[in-house]
C-alpha cells in the first residue's frame, strides 16, 4: 500500500464534494509527472486530500483509491477545457 497527496482547489472539487459523491475522478491532469504518479496508484492506496488556494491551505481529509487508472475522458471532448487534439485512445 502506498500513500499519495492529491491536490484540489475546493471551489472546483472539495473534500466535502467527495464525501457527498462517495467517489470521484481526477480529470484535467496534463503534467506528465503527475499523470505518471496517478497511473502508479493501486486500489486500496491511501490519499491525503489537499486543498490548495484555500484559507487555510492544507490537508482537508483522507480518501482511498477505489479504481485503477484510466484515460482522462475530458481529453477527447472538444467542448471541455481540457480537450487535447493530439490525444489518441492508444496513448
Short mmCIF file of C-alpha atoms in Angstrom, two decimals:
data_model
loop_
_atom_site.label_atom_id
_atom_site.label_comp_id
_atom_site.label_asym_id
_atom_site.label_seq_id
_atom_site.Cartn_x
_atom_site.Cartn_y
_atom_site.Cartn_z
CA UNK A 1 0.00 0.00 0.00
CA UNK A 2 1.22 3.49 -0.87
CA UNK A 3 0.23 6.96 0.31
CA UNK A 4 -0.45 9.82 -2.11
CA UNK A 5 -1.09 13.55 -1.87
CA UNK A 6 -3.89 14.70 -4.18
CA UNK A 7 -4.36 18.45 -4.61
CA UNK A 8 -7.62 20.17 -5.48
CA UNK A 9 -8.97 23.68 -5.29
CA UNK A 10 -12.02 23.49 -3.01
CA UNK A 11 -14.01 25.89 -5.22
CA UNK A 12 -13.68 23.28 -8.02
CA UNK A 13 -13.86 19.99 -6.05
CA UNK A 14 -13.56 19.81 -2.26
CA UNK A 15 -13.33 17.04 0.30
CA UNK A 16 -17.00 17.80 1.06
CA UNK A 17 -17.88 17.20 -2.61
CA UNK A 18 -16.04 13.88 -2.44
CA UNK A 19 -17.90 12.93 0.74
CA UNK A 20 -21.26 13.60 -0.95
CA UNK A 21 -20.39 11.71 -4.15
CA UNK A 22 -18.51 8.85 -2.38
CA UNK A 23 -16.02 8.72 -5.28
CA UNK A 24 -14.67 10.99 -7.99
CA UNK A 25 -12.32 11.02 -10.95
CA UNK A 26 -9.30 13.27 -11.26
CA UNK A 27 -9.54 14.89 -14.68
CA UNK A 28 -7.60 17.61 -16.45
CA UNK A 29 -4.15 16.47 -15.31
CA UNK A 30 -1.70 17.37 -18.09
CA UNK A 31 1.56 17.36 -16.14
CA UNK A 32 3.39 14.19 -17.20
CA UNK A 33 4.99 13.54 -13.82
CA UNK A 34 1.66 13.91 -12.00
CA UNK A 35 -0.09 11.75 -14.62
CA UNK A 36 2.54 9.02 -14.26
CA UNK A 37 2.19 9.07 -10.47
CA UNK A 38 -1.57 8.66 -10.89
CA UNK A 39 -1.00 5.70 -13.22
CA UNK A 40 1.04 4.11 -10.41
CA UNK A 41 -1.83 4.27 -7.93
CA UNK A 42 -3.35 0.96 -6.90
CA UNK A 43 -6.78 0.18 -5.48
CA UNK A 44 -6.54 0.44 -1.70
CA UNK A 45 -3.76 3.05 -1.66
CA UNK A 46 -4.42 5.90 0.76
CA UNK A 47 -4.81 9.56 -0.22
CA UNK A 48 -4.25 12.78 1.68
CA UNK A 49 -6.74 15.22 0.11
CA UNK A 50 -5.06 18.63 -0.05
CA UNK A 51 -6.97 21.89 -0.51
CA UNK A 52 -4.87 24.42 -2.45
CA UNK A 53 -5.74 28.09 -2.90
CA UNK A 54 -7.77 27.92 0.30
CA UNK A 55 -7.60 29.72 3.62
CA UNK A 56 -6.00 27.84 5.13
CA UNK A 57 -4.41 25.58 2.51
CA UNK A 58 -3.58 22.10 3.71
CA UNK A 59 -4.76 18.53 4.08
CA UNK A 60 -8.55 18.59 4.42
CA UNK A 61 -9.17 14.86 4.75
CA UNK A 62 -8.29 11.37 3.63
CA UNK A 63 -9.54 9.08 0.89
CA UNK A 64 -8.72 5.76 -0.73
CA UNK A 65 -8.03 4.78 -4.34
CA UNK A 66 -11.08 2.78 -5.46
CA UNK A 67 -10.34 2.24 -9.16
CA UNK A 68 -7.29 1.59 -11.31
CA UNK A 69 -6.07 4.37 -13.60
CA UNK A 70 -7.96 5.02 -16.83
CA UNK A 71 -7.62 7.62 -19.63
CA UNK A 72 -8.99 11.07 -18.85
CA UNK A 73 -12.23 11.31 -20.88
CA UNK A 74 -12.04 15.12 -20.96
CA UNK A 75 -9.07 14.96 -23.33
CA UNK A 76 -11.38 13.68 -26.10
CA UNK A 77 -14.27 16.12 -25.50
CA UNK A 78 -13.98 19.12 -27.85
CA UNK A 79 -16.28 21.15 -25.58
CA UNK A 80 -14.15 20.60 -22.46
CA UNK A 81 -11.41 22.99 -21.34
CA UNK A 82 -9.06 20.01 -21.03
CA UNK A 83 -9.54 18.88 -24.65
CA UNK A 84 -6.31 17.70 -26.28
CA UNK A 85 -6.48 17.48 -30.08
CA UNK A 86 -3.29 15.37 -30.10
CA UNK A 87 -4.71 12.73 -27.75
CA UNK A 88 -5.42 9.25 -29.08
CA UNK A 89 -7.12 6.34 -27.37
CA UNK A 90 -3.93 4.26 -27.73
CA UNK A 91 -1.90 6.63 -25.54
#
